[in-house]
Amino acid sequence: DIQMTQSPSTLSASVGDRVTITCRASQSISSWLAWYQQKPGKAPKLLIYKASSLESGVPSRFSGSGSGTEFTLSISSLQPDDFATYYCQQYNSFPPTFGGGTKVEIK
Amino acid sequence: EVQLVESGGGLVQPGGSLRLSCAASGFTFSSYAMHWIRQAPGKGLEYVSAISSAGGSPYYANSVQGRFTISRDNSKNTLYLQMGSLRAEDMAVYYCARRYCSGGSCYSAYDYWGQGTLVTVSS
């Protein structure tokens, strides 16, 4: 199985900050990477697919980049609604695998 | 509006069985492969099982192979997960999820998720 490693595991930031989360794959996954946002007690929500494509309805302050083994999720100006846990997921090969998550906390 | 509603979770003893259901609405269920994904308390997400749109080609994570069975009834727009020989490490919230499709192809990332159903394995 492809291993997905996210960093940092926890990130403290303030409203208005630019934040970046990194996801690394144990082998090349081309651009077959998705990012999700999850809030406590809720299901994950798809933010980005194919590494950089914004899901419909997702604010443009979210962006994704990367290919191969290294990817980033950026939030250009953190909003109160963005404090949550973020997961990357590869779907280049079966089984799909997820990163361990990055919790974005209020500083 | 696309909706996925899981049910069937609950408390079960180690070694016991449980059947989860996922009722789908708002889209052509029979056109989509569907997956089960779980999340242990305070932990990350783990793929569990998948089934094709027609009900064939089931896939299972190694951790549940031989103990869980995925199925679907397209006439009832419902996905199932029959879980057996349950262990403490199976305790989790179980989500059903729809694969996303783009440009005429579908991929194993998920654009719609249910609210989840909690499975507790304890004596």
Short mmCIF file of N, CA and C in Angstrom, two decimals, chain B residues 6-122:
data_model
loop_
_atom_site.label_atom_id
_atom_site.label_comp_id
_atom_site.label_asym_id
_atom_site.label_seq_id
_atom_site.Cartn_x
_atom_site.Cartn_y
_atom_site.Cartn_z
N GLU B 6 -26.42 6.34 6.61
CA GLU B 6 -26.03 5.04 7.18
C GLU B 6 -26.91 4.69 8.37
N SER B 7 -27.03 3.40 8.61
CA SER B 7 -27.74 2.90 9.79
C SER B 7 -27.19 1.52 10.12
N GLY B 8 -27.57 1.03 11.31
CA GLY B 8 -27.20 -0.33 11.69
C GLY B 8 -26.07 -0.43 12.68
N GLY B 9 -25.44 0.68 13.01
CA GLY B 9 -24.37 0.63 13.99
C GLY B 9 -24.91 0.36 15.39
N GLY B 10 -24.01 0.08 16.30
CA GLY B 10 -24.41 -0.17 17.68
C GLY B 10 -23.34 -0.90 18.44
N LEU B 11 -23.73 -1.39 19.61
CA LEU B 11 -22.81 -2.12 20.49
C LEU B 11 -22.88 -3.61 20.18
N VAL B 12 -21.73 -4.21 20.00
CA VAL B 12 -21.67 -5.65 19.72
C VAL B 12 -20.49 -6.23 20.48
N GLN B 13 -20.63 -7.46 20.90
CA GLN B 13 -19.55 -8.13 21.63
C GLN B 13 -18.46 -8.59 20.68
N PRO B 14 -17.24 -8.71 21.17
CA PRO B 14 -16.18 -9.28 20.33
C PRO B 14 -16.60 -10.63 19.79
N GLY B 15 -16.34 -10.83 18.51
CA GLY B 15 -16.74 -12.06 17.83
C GLY B 15 -18.12 -12.00 17.22
N GLY B 16 -18.85 -10.93 17.50
CA GLY B 16 -20.22 -10.79 17.01
C GLY B 16 -20.30 -10.26 15.61
N SER B 17 -21.55 -10.08 15.15
CA SER B 17 -21.81 -9.63 13.78
C SER B 17 -22.73 -8.42 13.79
N LEU B 18 -22.67 -7.69 12.69
CA LEU B 18 -23.51 -6.51 12.53
C LEU B 18 -23.63 -6.24 11.04
N ARG B 19 -24.78 -5.73 10.62
CA ARG B 19 -24.93 -5.33 9.22
C ARG B 19 -25.23 -3.85 9.15
N LEU B 20 -24.41 -3.14 8.43
CA LEU B 20 -24.62 -1.73 8.19
C LEU B 20 -25.34 -1.53 6.86
N SER B 21 -26.14 -0.49 6.80
CA SER B 21 -26.82 -0.11 5.57
C SER B 21 -26.52 1.34 5.25
N CYS B 22 -26.60 1.66 3.97
CA CYS B 22 -26.40 3.03 3.51
C CYS B 22 -27.46 3.29 2.45
N ALA B 23 -28.44 4.12 2.79
CA ALA B 23 -29.52 4.43 1.86
C ALA B 23 -29.15 5.67 1.05
N ALA B 24 -29.20 5.54 -0.26
CA ALA B 24 -28.79 6.61 -1.16
C ALA B 24 -30.00 7.25 -1.83
N SER B 25 -29.90 8.54 -2.06
CA SER B 25 -30.95 9.26 -2.79
C SER B 25 -30.35 10.47 -3.47
N GLY B 26 -31.07 10.97 -4.47
CA GLY B 26 -30.65 12.20 -5.15
C GLY B 26 -29.70 12.01 -6.30
N PHE B 27 -29.39 10.75 -6.62
CA PHE B 27 -28.53 10.48 -7.77
C PHE B 27 -28.82 9.06 -8.26
N THR B 28 -28.31 8.72 -9.42
CA THR B 28 -28.53 7.40 -9.99
C THR B 28 -27.57 6.42 -9.34
N PHE B 29 -28.03 5.82 -8.25
CA PHE B 29 -27.19 4.95 -7.41
C PHE B 29 -26.53 3.85 -8.24
N SER B 30 -27.26 3.28 -9.15
CA SER B 30 -26.75 2.14 -9.91
C SER B 30 -25.62 2.50 -10.87
N SER B 31 -25.31 3.78 -10.99
CA SER B 31 -24.24 4.22 -11.88
C SER B 31 -22.91 4.44 -11.17
N TYR B 32 -22.90 4.31 -9.85
CA TYR B 32 -21.71 4.65 -9.07
C TYR B 32 -21.19 3.47 -8.26
N ALA B 33 -19.87 3.26 -8.33
CA ALA B 33 -19.23 2.40 -7.35
C ALA B 33 -19.32 3.09 -5.99
N MET B 34 -19.36 2.30 -4.96
CA MET B 34 -19.50 2.84 -3.61
C MET B 34 -18.46 2.21 -2.68
N HIS B 35 -18.07 2.97 -1.69
CA HIS B 35 -17.04 2.52 -0.76
C HIS B 35 -17.50 2.68 0.69
N TRP B 36 -16.90 1.89 1.55
CA TRP B 36 -17.01 2.08 3.01
C TRP B 36 -15.65 2.53 3.52
N ILE B 37 -15.65 3.52 4.36
CA ILE B 37 -14.46 4.06 4.99
C ILE B 37 -14.75 4.19 6.48
N ARG B 38 -13.78 3.92 7.32
CA ARG B 38 -14.02 4.01 8.75
C ARG B 38 -13.02 4.92 9.43
N GLN B 39 -13.39 5.32 10.64
CA GLN B 39 -12.55 6.21 11.44
C GLN B 39 -12.68 5.81 12.89
N ALA B 40 -11.62 5.24 13.43
CA ALA B 40 -11.59 4.87 14.85
C ALA B 40 -11.62 6.15 15.68
N PRO B 41 -12.10 6.07 16.91
CA PRO B 41 -12.22 7.27 17.75
C PRO B 41 -10.89 8.01 17.87
N GLY B 42 -10.90 9.28 17.50
CA GLY B 42 -9.71 10.11 17.60
C GLY B 42 -8.62 9.80 16.59
N LYS B 43 -8.92 8.96 15.60
CA LYS B 43 -7.91 8.53 14.64
C LYS B 43 -8.23 9.03 13.24
N GLY B 44 -7.44 8.60 12.28
CA GLY B 44 -7.61 9.01 10.90
C GLY B 44 -8.55 8.11 10.13
N LEU B 45 -8.58 8.32 8.83
CA LEU B 45 -9.51 7.62 7.95
C LEU B 45 -8.86 6.38 7.35
N GLU B 46 -9.66 5.32 7.23
CA GLU B 46 -9.16 4.04 6.71
C GLU B 46 -10.17 3.46 5.72
N TYR B 47 -9.72 3.18 4.53
CA TYR B 47 -10.56 2.50 3.54
C TYR B 47 -10.89 1.09 4.05
N VAL B 48 -12.14 0.69 3.85
CA VAL B 48 -12.57 -0.63 4.32
C VAL B 48 -12.91 -1.55 3.15
N SER B 49 -13.80 -1.08 2.26
CA SER B 49 -14.29 -1.97 1.22
C SER B 49 -14.90 -1.16 0.09
N ALA B 50 -14.99 -1.78 -1.08
CA ALA B 50 -15.54 -1.13 -2.26
C ALA B 50 -16.32 -2.13 -3.08
N ILE B 51 -17.27 -1.62 -3.85
CA ILE B 51 -18.06 -2.47 -4.73
C ILE B 51 -18.39 -1.69 -6.00
N SER B 52 -18.40 -2.39 -7.12
CA SER B 52 -18.68 -1.74 -8.39
C SER B 52 -20.14 -1.33 -8.48
N SER B 53 -20.45 -0.57 -9.50
CA SER B 53 -21.82 -0.06 -9.67
C SER B 53 -22.82 -1.21 -9.84
N ALA B 54 -22.39 -2.28 -10.48
CA ALA B 54 -23.30 -3.40 -10.75
C ALA B 54 -23.33 -4.42 -9.62
N GLY B 55 -22.45 -4.25 -8.65
CA GLY B 55 -22.45 -5.16 -7.51
C GLY B 55 -21.35 -6.21 -7.55
N GLY B 56 -20.50 -6.15 -8.54
CA GLY B 56 -19.41 -7.10 -8.61
C GLY B 56 -18.10 -6.48 -8.13
N SER B 57 -17.03 -7.24 -8.35
CA SER B 57 -15.68 -6.74 -8.07
C SER B 57 -15.51 -6.15 -6.68
N PRO B 58 -15.90 -6.86 -5.64
CA PRO B 58 -15.69 -6.33 -4.29
C PRO B 58 -14.21 -6.28 -3.93
N TYR B 59 -13.82 -5.24 -3.20
CA TYR B 59 -12.46 -5.11 -2.69
C TYR B 59 -12.54 -4.93 -1.18
N TYR B 60 -11.54 -5.45 -0.51
CA TYR B 60 -11.49 -5.34 0.94
C TYR B 60 -10.10 -4.96 1.41
N ALA B 61 -10.05 -4.15 2.46
CA ALA B 61 -8.78 -3.92 3.13
C ALA B 61 -8.31 -5.23 3.74
N ASN B 62 -6.99 -5.39 3.83
CA ASN B 62 -6.44 -6.63 4.41
C ASN B 62 -6.98 -6.85 5.82
N SER B 63 -7.22 -5.75 6.53
CA SER B 63 -7.63 -5.85 7.93
C SER B 63 -9.02 -6.45 8.11
N VAL B 64 -9.84 -6.47 7.04
CA VAL B 64 -11.20 -6.98 7.17
C VAL B 64 -11.48 -8.14 6.21
N GLN B 65 -10.51 -8.45 5.36
CA GLN B 65 -10.67 -9.53 4.39
C GLN B 65 -11.07 -10.83 5.09
N GLY B 66 -12.11 -11.46 4.57
CA GLY B 66 -12.57 -12.72 5.14
C GLY B 66 -13.56 -12.57 6.28
N ARG B 67 -13.73 -11.36 6.79
CA ARG B 67 -14.66 -11.13 7.90
C ARG B 67 -15.82 -10.24 7.50
N PHE B 68 -15.60 -9.35 6.55
CA PHE B 68 -16.62 -8.39 6.10
C PHE B 68 -17.05 -8.74 4.68
N THR B 69 -18.32 -8.46 4.36
CA THR B 69 -18.84 -8.65 3.02
C THR B 69 -19.63 -7.41 2.60
N ILE B 70 -19.24 -6.86 1.48
CA ILE B 70 -19.94 -5.71 0.94
C ILE B 70 -20.94 -6.18 -0.11
N SER B 71 -22.08 -5.52 -0.17
CA SER B 71 -23.07 -5.84 -1.19
C SER B 71 -23.93 -4.61 -1.43
N ARG B 72 -24.78 -4.70 -2.44
CA ARG B 72 -25.67 -3.58 -2.74
C ARG B 72 -26.94 -4.11 -3.39
N ASP B 73 -28.01 -3.36 -3.23
CA ASP B 73 -29.28 -3.67 -3.89
C ASP B 73 -29.67 -2.41 -4.66
N ASN B 74 -29.40 -2.42 -5.95
CA ASN B 74 -29.67 -1.23 -6.75
C ASN B 74 -31.17 -0.95 -6.89
N SER B 75 -32.01 -1.96 -6.69
CA SER B 75 -33.45 -1.72 -6.75
C SER B 75 -33.93 -0.96 -5.51
N LYS B 76 -33.15 -1.03 -4.45
CA LYS B 76 -33.49 -0.33 -3.20
C LYS B 76 -32.56 0.85 -2.93
N ASN B 77 -31.65 1.10 -3.85
CA ASN B 77 -30.69 2.21 -3.69
C ASN B 77 -29.96 2.10 -2.35
N THR B 78 -29.52 0.91 -2.02
CA THR B 78 -28.93 0.68 -0.70
C THR B 78 -27.64 -0.12 -0.80
N LEU B 79 -26.66 0.31 -0.02
CA LEU B 79 -25.37 -0.35 0.11
C LEU B 79 -25.32 -1.01 1.47
N TYR B 80 -24.66 -2.15 1.54
CA TYR B 80 -24.57 -2.89 2.81
C TYR B 80 -23.12 -3.24 3.14
N LEU B 81 -22.90 -3.44 4.44
CA LEU B 81 -21.64 -4.02 4.89
C LEU B 81 -21.97 -5.01 6.00
N GLN B 82 -21.81 -6.29 5.68
CA GLN B 82 -21.99 -7.34 6.68
C GLN B 82 -20.66 -7.56 7.38
N MET B 83 -20.66 -7.35 8.68
CA MET B 83 -19.42 -7.44 9.45
C MET B 83 -19.51 -8.64 10.40
N GLY B 84 -18.50 -9.49 10.39
CA GLY B 84 -18.48 -10.64 11.26
C GLY B 84 -17.15 -10.75 11.99
N SER B 85 -17.12 -11.63 12.99
CA SER B 85 -15.91 -11.85 13.81
C SER B 85 -15.32 -10.52 14.26
N LEU B 86 -16.18 -9.67 14.76
CA LEU B 86 -15.75 -8.31 15.08
C LEU B 86 -14.74 -8.30 16.22
N ARG B 87 -13.80 -7.37 16.09
CA ARG B 87 -12.70 -7.21 17.05
C ARG B 87 -12.73 -5.81 17.62
N ALA B 88 -12.02 -5.61 18.70
CA ALA B 88 -11.95 -4.29 19.32
C ALA B 88 -11.44 -3.25 18.32
N GLU B 89 -10.52 -3.67 17.47
CA GLU B 89 -9.93 -2.71 16.51
C GLU B 89 -10.87 -2.35 15.37
N ASP B 90 -12.03 -3.00 15.29
CA ASP B 90 -13.04 -2.63 14.29
C ASP B 90 -13.93 -1.49 14.78
N MET B 91 -13.78 -1.13 16.05
CA MET B 91 -14.62 -0.07 16.60
C MET B 91 -14.29 1.24 15.92
N ALA B 92 -15.32 1.87 15.34
CA ALA B 92 -15.11 3.06 14.53
C ALA B 92 -16.45 3.64 14.08
N VAL B 93 -16.38 4.84 13.56
CA VAL B 93 -17.49 5.37 12.78
C VAL B 93 -17.30 4.88 11.35
N TYR B 94 -18.35 4.30 10.80
CA TYR B 94 -18.29 3.78 9.44
C TYR B 94 -19.07 4.72 8.52
N TYR B 95 -18.39 5.17 7.47
CA TYR B 95 -19.00 6.05 6.48
C TYR B 95 -19.16 5.30 5.16
N CYS B 96 -20.28 5.52 4.50
CA CYS B 96 -20.35 5.15 3.09
C CYS B 96 -20.04 6.41 2.28
N ALA B 97 -19.46 6.21 1.12
CA ALA B 97 -19.02 7.35 0.32
C ALA B 97 -19.15 7.03 -1.17
N ARG B 98 -19.45 8.06 -1.93
CA ARG B 98 -19.60 7.92 -3.37
C ARG B 98 -18.32 8.37 -4.06
N ARG B 99 -17.85 7.58 -5.02
CA ARG B 99 -16.70 7.98 -5.81
C ARG B 99 -17.06 9.20 -6.64
N TYR B 100 -16.09 10.10 -6.81
CA TYR B 100 -16.40 11.24 -7.65
C TYR B 100 -16.11 10.92 -9.11
N CYS B 101 -16.87 11.57 -9.97
CA CYS B 101 -16.71 11.38 -11.41
C CYS B 101 -16.44 12.73 -12.07
N SER B 102 -15.54 12.71 -13.05
CA SER B 102 -15.18 13.93 -13.75
C SER B 102 -14.77 13.58 -15.18
N GLY B 103 -15.28 14.33 -16.11
CA GLY B 103 -14.90 14.11 -17.50
C GLY B 103 -15.23 12.73 -18.02
N GLY B 104 -16.29 12.13 -17.50
CA GLY B 104 -16.71 10.83 -17.97
C GLY B 104 -16.03 9.66 -17.31
N SER B 105 -15.10 9.94 -16.41
CA SER B 105 -14.43 8.87 -15.67
C SER B 105 -14.68 9.05 -14.18
N CYS B 106 -14.57 7.95 -13.45
CA CYS B 106 -14.79 7.99 -12.00
C CYS B 106 -13.52 7.53 -11.28
N TYR B 107 -13.34 8.05 -10.09
CA TYR B 107 -12.08 7.87 -9.38
C TYR B 107 -12.36 7.57 -7.90
N SER B 108 -11.42 6.92 -7.27
CA SER B 108 -11.60 6.54 -5.86
C SER B 108 -11.23 7.65 -4.89
N ALA B 109 -11.77 8.82 -5.13
CA ALA B 109 -11.85 9.88 -4.13
C ALA B 109 -13.35 10.14 -4.00
N TYR B 110 -13.75 10.86 -2.97
CA TYR B 110 -15.16 10.82 -2.57
C TYR B 110 -15.78 12.20 -2.46
N ASP B 111 -16.84 12.42 -3.27
CA ASP B 111 -17.46 13.73 -3.25
C ASP B 111 -18.68 13.81 -2.32
N TYR B 112 -19.25 12.67 -1.96
CA TYR B 112 -20.34 12.65 -1.00
C TYR B 112 -20.12 11.55 0.02
N TRP B 113 -20.36 11.89 1.27
CA TRP B 113 -20.22 10.98 2.39
C TRP B 113 -21.53 10.98 3.19
N GLY B 114 -21.82 9.85 3.82
CA GLY B 114 -22.90 9.83 4.78
C GLY B 114 -22.45 10.47 6.09
N GLN B 115 -23.37 10.50 7.06
CA GLN B 115 -23.05 11.11 8.36
C GLN B 115 -22.29 10.15 9.26
N GLY B 116 -22.26 8.89 8.87
CA GLY B 116 -21.53 7.89 9.64
C GLY B 116 -22.41 7.17 10.65
N THR B 117 -22.04 5.93 10.96
CA THR B 117 -22.70 5.15 11.99
C THR B 117 -21.63 4.51 12.86
N LEU B 118 -21.81 4.61 14.16
CA LEU B 118 -20.79 4.17 15.11
C LEU B 118 -20.96 2.69 15.46
N VAL B 119 -19.88 1.96 15.31
CA VAL B 119 -19.83 0.57 15.71
C VAL B 119 -18.93 0.46 16.94
N THR B 120 -19.49 -0.03 18.02
CA THR B 120 -18.74 -0.20 19.26
C THR B 120 -18.60 -1.69 19.55
N VAL B 121 -17.37 -2.15 19.70
CA VAL B 121 -17.11 -3.56 19.97
C VAL B 121 -16.57 -3.67 21.39
N SER B 122 -17.37 -4.23 22.26
CA SER B 122 -17.00 -4.31 23.67
C SER B 122 -17.83 -5.37 24.36
#
